[in-house]
Tab-separated table of C-alpha atoms in Angstrom:
chain	number	residue	atom	x	y	z
A	1	MET	CA	0.085	0.215	0.128
A	2	TRP	CA	2.994	2.825	1.153
A	3	LYS	CA	4.489	2.361	-2.088
A	4	GLY	CA	1.233	2.624	-4.218
A	5	ALA	CA	0.681	5.361	-2.333
A	6	ILE	CA	4.251	7.180	-3.804
A	7	SER	CA	3.745	5.924	-7.085
A	8	SER	CA	0.830	7.468	-7.680
A	9	LEU	CA	2.473	11.122	-7.732
A	10	LEU	CA	5.149	9.837	-10.449
A	11	ARG	CA	1.993	10.995	-13.156
A	12	PHE	CA	2.695	14.323	-13.277
A	13	ASN	CA	4.171	15.789	-16.427
A	14	GLN	CA	7.927	17.291	-15.645
A	15	LYS	CA	7.683	19.954	-18.422
A	16	PHE	CA	9.212	23.388	-16.863
A	17	PRO	CA	8.068	27.056	-18.277
A	18	THR	CA	11.592	28.083	-20.228
A	19	ARG	CA	10.329	30.356	-23.111
A	20	HIS	CA	9.693	33.469	-21.455
A	21	ALA	CA	12.544	34.920	-19.653
A	22	ALA	CA	10.600	35.565	-16.542
A	23	PHE	CA	9.971	31.777	-15.880
A	24	GLN	CA	13.833	31.566	-15.505
A	25	LEU	CA	13.549	32.746	-12.305
A	26	THR	CA	11.319	30.245	-11.009
A	27	LEU	CA	13.490	26.996	-12.222
A	28	LYS	CA	15.622	27.565	-8.725
A	29	ARG	CA	11.729	26.367	-7.155
A	30	ARG	CA	10.655	23.732	-9.595
A	31	LEU	CA	11.093	20.052	-8.430
A	32	ASN	CA	10.720	17.203	-10.965
A	33	VAL	CA	8.599	14.505	-10.589
A	34	SER	CA	10.718	11.967	-8.752
A	35	GLN	CA	11.920	14.817	-5.899
A	36	THR	CA	8.600	15.938	-5.683
A	37	ALA	CA	7.257	12.326	-4.912
A	38	GLU	CA	10.525	11.547	-2.808
A	39	ALA	CA	10.060	14.995	-0.878
A	40	LEU	CA	6.338	14.143	0.013
A	41	ARG	CA	7.077	10.440	0.584
A	42	PRO	CA	7.313	11.260	4.764
A	43	PHE	CA	4.382	13.472	4.244
A	44	ILE	CA	2.421	10.183	3.302
A	45	PHE	CA	3.371	7.660	5.566
A	46	ALA	CA	1.760	10.603	7.652
A	47	VAL	CA	-1.935	10.696	6.378
A	48	HIS	CA	-2.172	7.640	3.880
A	49	PRO	CA	-5.821	6.348	3.973
A	50	ASP	CA	-4.512	2.449	4.555
A	51	PHE	CA	-3.314	3.441	8.236
A	52	PHE	CA	-6.627	4.860	9.494
A	53	GLY	CA	-8.585	1.336	8.809
A	54	GLN	CA	-10.183	1.643	12.403
A	55	HIS	CA	-10.948	5.159	11.969
A	56	PRO	CA	-13.507	5.667	9.458
A	57	GLU	CA	-14.003	9.838	9.681
A	58	GLU	CA	-10.064	10.411	9.576
A	59	ARG	CA	-9.759	8.163	6.884
A	60	ALA	CA	-12.482	9.589	4.422
A	61	THR	CA	-10.801	13.166	5.306
A	62	ASN	CA	-7.353	12.130	4.481
A	63	GLU	CA	-9.011	10.853	1.334
A	64	HIS	CA	-10.784	13.410	-0.038
A	65	SER	CA	-7.974	15.965	0.534
A	66	LEU	CA	-5.236	13.520	-0.757
A	67	LYS	CA	-7.136	13.784	-4.131
A	68	GLN	CA	-7.338	17.189	-3.607
A	69	LEU	CA	-4.035	17.792	-3.486
A	70	TYR	CA	-3.092	15.203	-6.268
A	71	ALA	CA	-5.399	17.421	-8.497
A	72	TYR	CA	-3.710	20.734	-7.382
A	73	ILE	CA	-0.114	19.598	-7.681
A	74	ASP	CA	-1.395	18.017	-10.965
A	75	GLY	CA	-2.524	21.373	-12.110
A	76	LEU	CA	0.874	22.957	-11.358
A	77	ARG	CA	2.458	21.110	-13.362
A	78	GLY	CA	0.323	21.358	-16.258
A	79	GLU	CA	0.656	24.099	-18.852
A	80	HIS	CA	-0.528	27.547	-17.817
A	81	HIS	CA	-0.568	26.397	-13.865
A	82	GLN	CA	-4.248	27.429	-13.459
A	83	VAL	CA	-4.921	26.212	-9.812
A	84	ARG	CA	-7.058	27.722	-7.540
A	85	PRO	CA	-6.214	28.120	-3.595
A	86	ILE	CA	-7.717	25.300	-1.520
A	87	ASP	CA	-7.845	24.406	2.211
A	88	LEU	CA	-7.159	20.821	3.041
A	89	LYS	CA	-7.585	18.919	6.267
A	90	PHE	CA	-5.724	15.846	7.188
A	91	PHE	CA	-5.124	13.792	10.395
A	92	LEU	CA	-1.561	13.388	10.972
A	93	ARG	CA	-0.606	9.548	12.932
A	94	ASN	CA	0.722	11.347	15.838
A	95	TYR	CA	4.454	9.958	16.906
A	96	GLY	CA	7.377	10.844	19.203
A	97	GLN	CA	8.193	13.107	22.458
A	98	GLN	CA	8.595	15.748	19.846
A	99	LYS	CA	4.559	15.992	19.091
A	100	GLU	CA	3.429	15.254	23.182
A	101	GLN	CA	2.504	18.837	23.782
A	102	GLN	CA	0.987	19.161	20.165
A	103	SER	CA	-3.049	19.198	20.570
A	104	THR	CA	-4.717	15.616	19.330
A	105	THR	CA	-7.784	13.510	18.960
A	106	PRO	CA	-9.174	11.268	21.336
A	107	GLU	CA	-7.533	8.791	19.219
A	108	GLY	CA	-4.068	10.197	19.608
A	109	PHE	CA	-4.344	11.459	15.690
A	110	ARG	CA	-2.759	15.018	15.208
A	111	PRO	CA	-5.246	17.360	13.535
A	112	VAL	CA	-3.811	19.875	10.378
A	113	SER	CA	-5.195	22.218	8.425
A	114	ILE	CA	-3.016	23.493	5.603
A	115	SER	CA	-3.644	26.222	2.885
A	116	LEU	CA	-2.619	26.204	-0.455
A	117	PRO	CA	-2.262	29.704	-2.408
A	118	PHE	CA	0.865	28.625	-4.468
A	119	ARG	CA	1.622	28.853	-7.766
A	120	ASP	CA	4.483	26.616	-7.709
A	121	ILE	CA	5.935	22.481	-6.846
A	122	TYR	CA	8.583	23.897	-4.785
A	123	SER	CA	6.816	26.230	-2.568
A	124	THR	CA	3.555	24.163	-2.219
A	125	VAL	CA	5.890	20.977	-1.109
A	126	THR	CA	8.021	22.954	1.437
A	127	HIS	CA	4.640	24.401	2.810
A	128	ILE	CA	3.050	20.799	3.220
A	129	LEU	CA	6.027	19.512	4.753
A	130	GLU	CA	6.641	22.731	7.419
A	131	SER	CA	3.125	22.543	8.375
A	132	CYS	CA	3.241	18.727	9.698
A	133	ASP	CA	6.942	19.599	11.315
A	134	ILE	CA	9.114	17.370	8.410
A	135	PRO	CA	12.254	18.628	8.103
A	136	THR	CA	12.916	20.544	4.601
A	137	ASP	CA	16.315	20.992	3.710
A	138	HIS	CA	16.936	18.701	1.257
A	139	ILE	CA	14.475	20.127	-1.076
A	140	GLN	CA	16.530	23.164	-1.172
A	141	GLN	CA	19.081	21.029	-2.990
A	142	SER	CA	16.710	19.084	-4.931
A	143	ALA	CA	15.916	22.606	-6.056
A	144	ARG	CA	19.127	23.443	-6.980
A	145	GLN	CA	19.781	20.646	-9.103
A	146	VAL	CA	16.867	20.926	-10.894
A	147	GLN	CA	17.836	24.689	-11.762
A	148	TYR	CA	21.860	23.453	-12.874
A	149	GLY	CA	21.009	19.860	-14.270
A	150	GLN	CA	22.720	17.743	-12.003
A	151	VAL	CA	19.669	15.924	-10.253
A	152	LYS	CA	20.993	12.425	-9.296
A	153	SER	CA	19.660	8.998	-8.537
A	154	THR	CA	17.945	8.697	-5.507
A	155	LYS	CA	18.186	5.391	-4.522
A	156	GLU	CA	20.936	5.875	-1.589
A	157	ALA	CA	19.147	8.617	0.203
A	158	THR	CA	19.470	9.247	3.470
A	159	TRP	CA	15.899	10.350	4.872
A	160	ASP	CA	15.000	11.979	7.960
A	161	ALA	CA	13.863	9.667	11.172
A	162	PHE	CA	10.446	10.451	11.366
A	163	PHE	CA	9.897	8.771	7.787
A	164	TYR	CA	11.452	5.829	8.636
A	165	ASP	CA	9.198	5.191	11.145
A	166	TYR	CA	6.244	5.835	9.541
A	167	VAL	CA	7.781	3.265	7.020
A	168	GLU	CA	9.066	0.510	9.893
A	169	LYS	CA	5.103	0.639	11.161
A	170	ALA	CA	3.573	0.310	7.759
A	171	GLY	CA	5.502	-2.780	7.225
A	172	GLY	CA	8.053	-1.639	4.892
A	173	PRO	CA	12.547	-2.352	4.862
A	174	ARG	CA	13.772	0.297	7.645
A	175	ARG	CA	17.473	1.288	7.267
A	176	GLN	CA	20.000	0.111	9.212
A	177	PRO	CA	21.847	2.713	11.568
A	178	SER	CA	25.086	3.988	10.252
A	179	ASN	CA	28.224	4.491	12.355
A	180	THR	CA	27.914	8.210	11.703
A	181	PHE	CA	25.357	10.725	11.866
A	182	SER	CA	24.604	14.151	10.100
A	183	LYS	CA	24.885	17.288	11.095
A	184	ASP	CA	20.633	17.585	11.418
A	185	ASP	CA	19.878	14.820	13.382
A	186	THR	CA	18.029	15.702	16.787
A	187	ASP	CA	19.719	12.988	18.683
A	188	VAL	CA	23.129	14.354	18.568
A	189	PRO	CA	23.964	16.233	22.039
A	190	LEU	CA	23.570	19.802	21.266
A	191	CYS	CA	27.794	20.420	22.665
A	192	LEU	CA	28.934	18.359	19.801
A	193	TRP	CA	26.813	19.923	17.373
A	194	MET	CA	27.968	23.198	18.779
A	195	LYS	CA	31.646	22.495	19.033
A	196	LEU	CA	31.349	21.230	15.338
A	197	ASN	CA	29.647	24.217	13.692
A	198	MET	CA	30.486	27.316	15.810
A	199	GLU	CA	33.349	27.675	14.000
A	200	PRO	CA	32.100	27.470	10.383
A	201	ALA	CA	29.451	29.823	11.742
A	202	ARG	CA	31.772	32.489	12.336
A	203	GLU	CA	33.368	32.078	9.440
A	204	LYS	CA	30.005	32.067	7.467
A	205	MET	CA	28.982	35.417	9.175
A	206	VAL	CA	32.446	37.181	8.378
A	207	SER	CA	32.067	35.984	4.814
A	208	THR	CA	28.558	37.575	4.391
A	209	GLN	CA	28.735	40.510	6.074
A	210	PRO	CA	29.418	42.600	3.030
A	211	ILE	CA	26.219	41.008	1.770
A	212	ARG	CA	24.512	42.469	5.024
A	213	ASP	CA	25.976	45.584	4.591
A	214	GLU	CA	24.697	45.736	0.560
A	215	ALA	CA	21.141	44.785	1.881
A	216	ASP	CA	21.302	47.064	4.376
A	217	SER	CA	22.168	49.843	1.774
A	218	ILE	CA	19.334	48.444	-0.634
A	219	LYS	CA	16.963	48.559	1.979
A	220	LYS	CA	17.690	52.281	3.431
A	221	GLU	CA	17.480	53.571	-0.115
A	222	LEU	CA	14.049	51.829	-1.239
A	223	MET	CA	12.749	53.486	2.255
A	224	GLU	CA	13.772	56.610	1.534
A	225	LYS	CA	12.801	56.390	-2.578
A	226	LEU	CA	9.343	55.011	-1.216
A	227	ARG	CA	9.115	56.840	1.766
A	228	LEU	CA	8.146	53.112	3.447
A	229	GLU	CA	7.686	52.683	7.149
A	230	GLU	CA	9.052	49.256	7.230
A	231	ILE	CA	10.350	46.651	5.203
A	232	SER	CA	11.142	43.524	6.401
A	233	TRP	CA	12.131	39.508	6.073
A	234	LYS	CA	9.929	37.280	7.066
A	235	CYS	CA	11.370	34.034	6.083
A	236	PRO	CA	13.599	31.580	7.380
A	237	TRP	CA	15.973	31.752	4.308
A	238	ASP	CA	19.392	33.188	4.314
A	239	ILE	CA	20.523	37.299	3.583
A	240	ASN	CA	21.510	36.487	0.115
A	241	LEU	CA	18.512	35.588	-0.959
A	242	PHE	CA	17.075	38.848	1.080
A	243	LYS	CA	19.886	40.530	-1.451
A	244	GLY	CA	18.345	39.177	-4.053
A	245	CYS	CA	14.656	40.298	-3.138
A	246	LEU	CA	16.074	43.877	-2.776
A	247	LYS	CA	17.593	44.106	-5.650
A	248	THR	CA	15.116	42.725	-7.797
A	249	LEU	CA	12.247	45.100	-5.740
A	250	ARG	CA	14.773	48.156	-6.558
A	251	ASP	CA	14.639	47.454	-10.070
A	252	LEU	CA	11.185	47.167	-10.172
A	253	VAL	CA	10.729	50.354	-9.082
A	254	GLU	CA	13.168	52.301	-11.765
A	255	GLU	CA	11.375	50.284	-14.102
A	256	TYR	CA	7.504	51.200	-13.154
A	257	PRO	CA	8.032	54.312	-10.574
A	258	ASP	CA	4.288	55.577	-11.352
A	259	VAL	CA	2.913	51.762	-9.948
A	260	PHE	CA	5.038	52.225	-6.942
A	261	GLN	CA	3.150	54.950	-5.819
A	262	ASN	CA	0.589	52.676	-4.218
A	263	VAL	CA	3.056	51.804	-1.619
A	264	LYS	CA	4.599	55.272	-0.085
A	265	GLY	CA	4.052	55.320	3.261
A	266	GLY	CA	3.430	52.007	3.836
A	267	LYS	CA	4.608	48.335	4.701
A	268	MET	CA	6.177	45.994	2.740
A	269	VAL	CA	7.088	42.524	3.643
A	270	PHE	CA	9.060	39.415	2.255
A	271	GLY	CA	7.308	36.161	2.609
A	272	HIS	CA	6.480	32.933	1.315
A	273	SER	CA	3.648	34.052	-1.119
A	274	THR	CA	2.197	37.219	-2.592
A	275	ARG	CA	-0.624	38.944	-0.989
A	276	LEU	CA	-1.833	41.784	1.009
A	277	SER	CA	-1.278	40.797	5.250
A	278	TYR	CA	-4.426	40.637	7.981
A	279	GLU	CA	-2.042	43.622	9.088
A	280	GLY	CA	-2.648	45.717	5.765
A	281	LYS	CA	1.473	44.939	4.546
A	282	ALA	CA	2.206	43.958	1.218
A	283	VAL	CA	3.809	40.963	1.089
A	284	LEU	CA	6.152	39.860	-1.644
A	285	GLY	CA	6.281	36.092	-2.005
A	286	HIS	CA	10.159	35.463	-2.640
A	287	ARG	CA	9.408	32.579	-4.982
A	288	ASP	CA	7.074	34.801	-7.033
A	289	VAL	CA	8.510	36.411	-10.310
A	290	PRO	CA	8.154	40.363	-10.354
A	291	ARG	CA	5.025	40.045	-12.493
A	292	TYR	CA	3.361	39.070	-9.480
A	293	TRP	CA	5.062	41.950	-7.651
A	294	LEU	CA	3.490	44.141	-9.675
A	295	GLY	CA	0.484	43.024	-9.891
A	296	LEU	CA	-0.599	43.118	-6.423
A	297	VAL	CA	1.278	46.487	-6.003
A	298	ASN	CA	-0.802	47.560	-8.598
A	299	GLY	CA	-4.358	46.881	-7.202
A	300	LEU	CA	-2.950	48.025	-3.617
A	301	ASN	CA	-5.386	51.249	-3.300
A	302	GLU	CA	-8.433	49.093	-4.133
A	303	MET	CA	-7.409	46.259	-1.798
A	304	TYR	CA	-6.738	49.242	1.259
A	305	GLN	CA	-10.459	49.949	0.694
A	306	MET	CA	-11.204	46.060	1.355
A	307	TYR	CA	-8.649	46.228	4.720
A	308	GLY	CA	-10.781	49.263	6.045
A	309	SER	CA	-14.035	47.785	5.073
A	310	MET	CA	-12.717	44.412	6.682
A	311	ALA	CA	-12.024	46.302	10.043
A	312	GLY	CA	-15.713	47.457	9.775
A	313	LEU	CA	-16.938	43.855	9.566
A	314	GLU	CA	-14.673	43.250	12.253
A	315	GLN	CA	-16.237	45.714	14.663
A	316	GLN	CA	-20.126	44.878	13.772
A	317	ILE	CA	-19.267	41.009	14.470
A	318	SER	CA	-17.839	41.917	18.067
A	319	ALA	CA	-20.962	44.118	18.340
A	320	CYS	CA	-22.566	40.909	17.867
A	321	LEU	CA	-20.968	38.495	20.293
A	322	GLY	CA	-20.699	41.001	23.160
A	323	GLY	CA	-17.650	43.280	22.526
A	324	VAL	CA	-15.221	40.332	21.522
A	325	GLN	CA	-11.599	40.571	20.353
A	326	VAL	CA	-11.379	39.872	16.780
A	327	CYS	CA	-7.903	38.777	16.201
A	328	ARG	CA	-6.718	37.771	12.586
A	329	THR	CA	-4.461	35.167	12.007
A	330	HIS	CA	-0.686	35.986	11.740
A	331	LEU	CA	0.993	36.476	8.516
A	332	ASP	CA	2.599	33.571	7.845
A	333	LYS	CA	0.750	30.454	9.649
A	334	ALA	CA	-0.781	27.618	7.745
A	335	GLN	CA	-3.449	28.091	8.773
A	336	ALA	CA	-4.202	31.800	6.888
A	337	ALA	CA	-6.862	31.994	4.736
A	338	PRO	CA	-6.103	34.461	1.668
A	339	PHE	CA	-6.793	38.277	2.527
A	340	LYS	CA	-10.211	38.299	-0.085
A	341	ALA	CA	-10.932	35.028	1.332
A	342	TYR	CA	-11.067	36.162	4.999
A	343	TYR	CA	-13.059	39.303	3.997
A	344	GLN	CA	-15.750	36.823	2.723
A	345	VAL	CA	-15.799	34.933	5.778
A	346	LEU	CA	-16.125	37.825	7.977
A	347	GLY	CA	-19.149	38.943	5.490
A	348	GLN	CA	-21.014	35.704	5.534
A	349	MET	CA	-20.394	35.100	9.137
A	350	LEU	CA	-22.236	38.639	9.601
A	351	LYS	CA	-25.038	37.885	7.726
A	352	GLY	CA	-25.649	34.787	9.904
A	353	LEU	CA	-25.548	36.604	13.060
A	354	TYR	CA	-27.845	39.560	11.738
A	355	GLU	CA	-30.356	36.553	10.687
A	356	GLU	CA	-30.013	34.962	14.214
A	357	GLN	CA	-31.082	37.986	16.000
A	358	GLN	CA	-34.136	38.442	14.162
A	359	GLU	CA	-35.355	35.246	15.634
A	360	GLU	CA	-37.799	35.197	18.436
A	361	ASP	CA	-35.187	33.011	20.423
A	362	SER	CA	-32.255	34.639	19.873
A	363	LEU	CA	-29.356	34.955	22.576
A	364	VAL	CA	-28.572	37.867	22.930
A	365	ILE	CA	-25.167	38.733	25.142
A	366	PRO	CA	-24.831	42.299	26.660
A	367	ALA	CA	-22.785	44.710	25.048
A	368	GLY	CA	-19.265	44.979	26.113
A	369	SER	CA	-19.420	41.673	28.624
A	370	LEU	CA	-16.726	39.864	26.789
A	371	LYS	CA	-14.779	42.785	25.996
A	372	ASP	CA	-11.579	41.201	27.266
A	373	ILE	CA	-12.469	37.895	25.105
A	374	GLN	CA	-10.284	37.149	22.378
A	375	VAL	CA	-11.664	35.148	19.313
A	376	GLN	CA	-10.167	34.301	15.222
A	377	ILE	CA	-12.399	33.732	12.874
A	378	ILE	CA	-11.424	30.771	10.971
A	379	SER	CA	-12.613	29.126	7.427
A	380	ASP	CA	-12.497	25.630	8.713
A	381	SER	CA	-16.418	23.898	9.567
A	382	ARG	CA	-15.360	23.233	13.031
A	383	PRO	CA	-17.241	23.493	16.025
A	384	PRO	CA	-16.307	26.246	18.541
A	385	VAL	CA	-12.974	25.314	20.351
A	386	LEU	CA	-11.074	27.059	23.314
A	387	SER	CA	-7.471	27.084	22.297
A	388	PRO	CA	-4.613	26.524	24.912
A	389	SER	CA	-3.912	30.370	24.404
A	390	GLY	CA	-6.968	31.275	25.614
A	391	LYS	CA	-7.927	32.470	22.585
A	392	ILE	CA	-11.474	31.215	20.812
A	393	TYR	CA	-11.709	29.497	17.613
A	394	ILE	CA	-14.988	30.159	15.826
A	395	SER	CA	-15.584	28.686	12.368
A	396	HIS	CA	-17.919	31.360	10.297
A	397	THR	CA	-20.135	28.055	9.284
A	398	ALA	CA	-20.731	27.827	12.848
A	399	PRO	CA	-25.088	28.367	14.122
A	400	PRO	CA	-24.693	31.881	15.594
A	401	LYS	CA	-26.666	30.404	18.718
A	402	ALA	CA	-23.956	27.576	19.432
A	403	VAL	CA	-21.382	30.602	19.131
A	404	LYS	CA	-22.768	32.380	21.254
A	405	GLN	CA	-23.623	30.120	24.124
A	406	PHE	CA	-20.143	28.710	23.596
A	407	LEU	CA	-18.759	32.119	24.406
A	408	ILE	CA	-21.265	32.360	27.530
A	409	ASP	CA	-19.972	28.898	28.814
A	410	SER	CA	-16.399	29.373	28.107
A	411	ARG	CA	-15.385	32.975	28.997
A	412	ASP	CA	-14.421	32.321	32.893
A	413	ASP	CA	-11.721	29.474	31.614
A	414	ALA	CA	-10.410	31.703	28.624
A	415	ARG	CA	-9.998	34.396	30.880
A	416	ARG	CA	-8.353	32.628	33.461
A	417	ILE	CA	-5.876	31.020	30.300
A	418	LEU	CA	-5.865	34.330	29.284
A	419	GLU	CA	-3.859	36.045	32.209
A	420	LEU	CA	-1.909	32.429	32.850
A	421	ASN	CA	-0.357	33.080	28.909
A	422	ARG	CA	0.346	37.223	29.959
A	423	ASP	CA	2.638	35.611	32.915
A	424	PHE	CA	3.391	33.213	31.292
A	425	LYS	CA	4.651	35.080	28.092
A	426	ALA	CA	6.561	37.766	30.368
A	427	GLU	CA	9.000	35.002	31.719
A	428	VAL	CA	9.723	33.240	28.729
A	429	ALA	CA	10.751	36.595	27.058
A	430	GLN	CA	12.799	37.302	30.490
A	431	LEU	CA	14.382	33.699	29.677
A	432	ILE	CA	15.134	34.484	26.308
A	433	GLN	CA	17.224	38.399	27.578
A	434	GLN	CA	19.305	36.049	30.226
A	435	CYS	CA	20.078	33.826	27.999
A	436	LYS	CA	21.097	35.944	25.432
A	437	GLN	CA	23.171	38.215	27.860
A	438	GLU	CA	25.039	35.111	29.453
A	439	ARG	CA	25.231	33.458	26.713
A	440	SER	CA	26.474	36.210	24.810
A	441	PHE	CA	24.449	35.569	21.892
A	442	THR	CA	24.203	38.183	19.121
A	443	GLU	CA	20.827	36.694	18.344
A	444	PHE	CA	18.268	34.131	19.812
A	445	SER	CA	15.017	33.562	19.141
A	446	GLN	CA	12.150	30.867	18.444
A	447	LYS	CA	10.772	30.273	15.283
A	448	ASP	CA	6.802	30.390	15.126
A	449	THR	CA	6.607	26.424	15.371
A	450	VAL	CA	8.015	26.432	19.170
A	451	THR	CA	5.288	27.180	22.368
A	452	ASN	CA	6.097	29.093	24.539
A	453	GLU	CA	6.482	26.500	26.741
A	454	GLU	CA	8.917	24.179	24.906
A	455	MET	CA	10.833	27.717	24.277
A	456	ARG	CA	11.181	28.196	28.137
A	457	SER	CA	12.139	24.715	28.611
A	458	CYS	CA	14.754	25.373	26.304
A	459	CYS	CA	15.971	28.890	28.189
A	460	GLN	CA	16.076	26.860	31.248
A	461	ARG	CA	18.478	24.045	30.144
A	462	LEU	CA	20.424	26.170	28.674
A	463	LEU	CA	20.880	28.678	31.863
A	464	GLU	CA	21.305	25.532	33.870
A	465	ASP	CA	23.540	22.962	32.050
A	466	PRO	CA	27.461	22.983	32.650
A	467	ALA	CA	28.670	21.508	29.875
A	468	ILE	CA	27.039	24.833	27.855
A	469	GLN	CA	28.616	27.251	30.268
A	470	SER	CA	31.784	25.779	29.666
A	471	MET	CA	31.660	26.732	25.892
A	472	ASP	CA	32.474	30.016	24.198
A	473	LEU	CA	29.543	30.736	22.441
A	474	ARG	CA	30.502	34.654	22.142
A	475	GLY	CA	28.457	36.397	19.086
A	476	ALA	CA	26.438	33.474	18.049
A	477	LYS	CA	23.011	33.762	16.486
A	478	ILE	CA	20.649	31.358	17.609
A	479	ARG	CA	17.170	30.108	17.036
A	480	VAL	CA	15.446	27.800	18.462
A	481	GLY	CA	13.022	25.491	16.046
A	482	ARG	CA	13.000	21.588	15.961
A	483	HIS	CA	15.811	20.919	13.796
A	484	TYR	CA	19.324	21.373	13.840
A	485	ASN	CA	20.868	23.765	10.365
A	486	LEU	CA	23.437	25.908	9.832
A	487	LEU	CA	22.677	28.643	7.251
A	488	ASP	CA	24.711	30.184	5.072
A	489	SER	CA	24.656	33.136	6.377
A	490	GLY	CA	25.799	31.953	10.146
A	491	GLU	CA	22.718	31.550	11.831
A	492	MET	CA	22.295	28.356	13.694
A	493	CYS	CA	19.043	26.617	14.370
A	494	ILE	CA	18.614	24.169	16.870
A	495	PRO	CA	15.726	22.129	18.331
A	496	TRP	CA	14.176	23.004	21.701
A	497	ASN	CA	14.096	19.353	22.974
A	498	TRP	CA	17.960	19.319	22.499
A	499	LYS	CA	19.896	16.400	24.077
C-alpha cells in the first residue's frame, strides 16, 4: 500500500516553462517528478488512508484531501499553472516525544489544516512539510540540482528518522543505523553539534558581512525613495536571498515608478506568497516572479479600501458577540486564509449573526460583557474551540446561537488562560533575554512552530547545563526550532528539546 501511495505521484508532467525570460526565475524552485514524490514521502506515510482503517471519519477526510492535493499538484504541472487556492485538512498519525505537547484527537491523531495559495511545486511541497513539522532542508538541494541539471539518483538517499518511523509501522523496510550521524540529526548532543559548527558559523558570518551591508544599503535606499515605514524579511532563509529580493524590487521601482506610488507610506514584507496581509502590509513572495509583485502593487489601492471595510466587518461582528476582540491570523501561519477569502468569511458570518438576531429565541449577549475575550474567525468547518492560548476559534459556518452559547460557557476559562499566558509570556521573554546576555548571543529567538512552553524549557536548560556554560558561544546567532541547521548566513538553528 505504501509503495502505491508514492507511485501515484509519478503521474505528473515533468515539463518546465522556459520560453519566457521571466520564468527563468522560477527554475530554482521547481522540483521534478521523482523529487516531488520523494519529498512528500514522509507526509504520505503520515496521512495515507490505508493507515486509518479503524477510524472511518479520519480515513475519509484524508482520502478526500489527498485527492484534492493530487489534483492541485497536477494543475501546477500543467502548461498554464491554473489552480485555485484550496484549504485542506488532514489527520496526522502522532509519533515521538516532540509531538506530545501538540493537540491531538482522542484517538491520538493530530489535525492539521493546510492552505495552499501557491503557484509552484517547490512552495507547495515545502509548505506542506513545514505545516506538519517535517524537515525540508533536502528540498532546497533538490531545487538547486534541477536548476543546474545535476539531478542524481535518490536510491541511496538517507531520510530523516521521521520517514523511517512511518515506513516501519507500515511494514516497509527500515534502513540500518549508520555509524555516523548527520548534522541535522536531533539525537546529536547539542554540545557536540555546537563544537562542530561554531567555528564554521563564525566564518560564514564574516564572509557574508559584505552581503548584509549591501542589503542594508539597498533597504535604506528603497525606504527613502518610497517613504516606507518598514521593509522586513519573514522567511527562514539566509541574507543572500533577502539581498536578491531587494535588488529585484529596486529594479522594478526604477522601471515602474508610477505603479509604486501605491506603496508610499506603507509597509512591505518579503514572505512566502504575494498578497496583502491581515495587518495591511504588502507581502512580496520571494518565490514569485516579479510580474506577480507588480500585480499586487498595482491593485493595492483597491485592496486597501477592502482592508478598511474588513475592519468595519470585524467591529460589527464584535458588537453582535458582546464586544469580543476579533484577532487576525498571523502573516505566515499555515491556517491563514487568503486576504480576499477572509473578507468573504467575515461577510458570511456577519450575515448569519444578523439573521439569528431576528429570531424570536435569539440569544442576546450584553454589550461589552466579553470585551476581554479574544476570538479568531476561521474558514474551517468545525465547532467552536478554546485553544491552549486562551483564544477562541470560531468557524464562520458554525450556527450563531451555538457560537454565542460557547462564548458564554467558555468565558471564565478563557479569561483564566489568557491571564496565565500573559504572565507566562513575560517569563519566557525574560528567559530569552537572560540567555542572550549570559551566553553572549548576538541574536536569540524562536520559530513560530515553537510554543512558549517549549521555549521556556529550552532556555532553562541552556542556562543550567554545565557543559553549555563551559563553551565559548560569543557572537552566535541562535534560532530555536525543531531541527539542527547551519544557514549560509552563519545563523544556527537548534531543536528546542536538544539532547
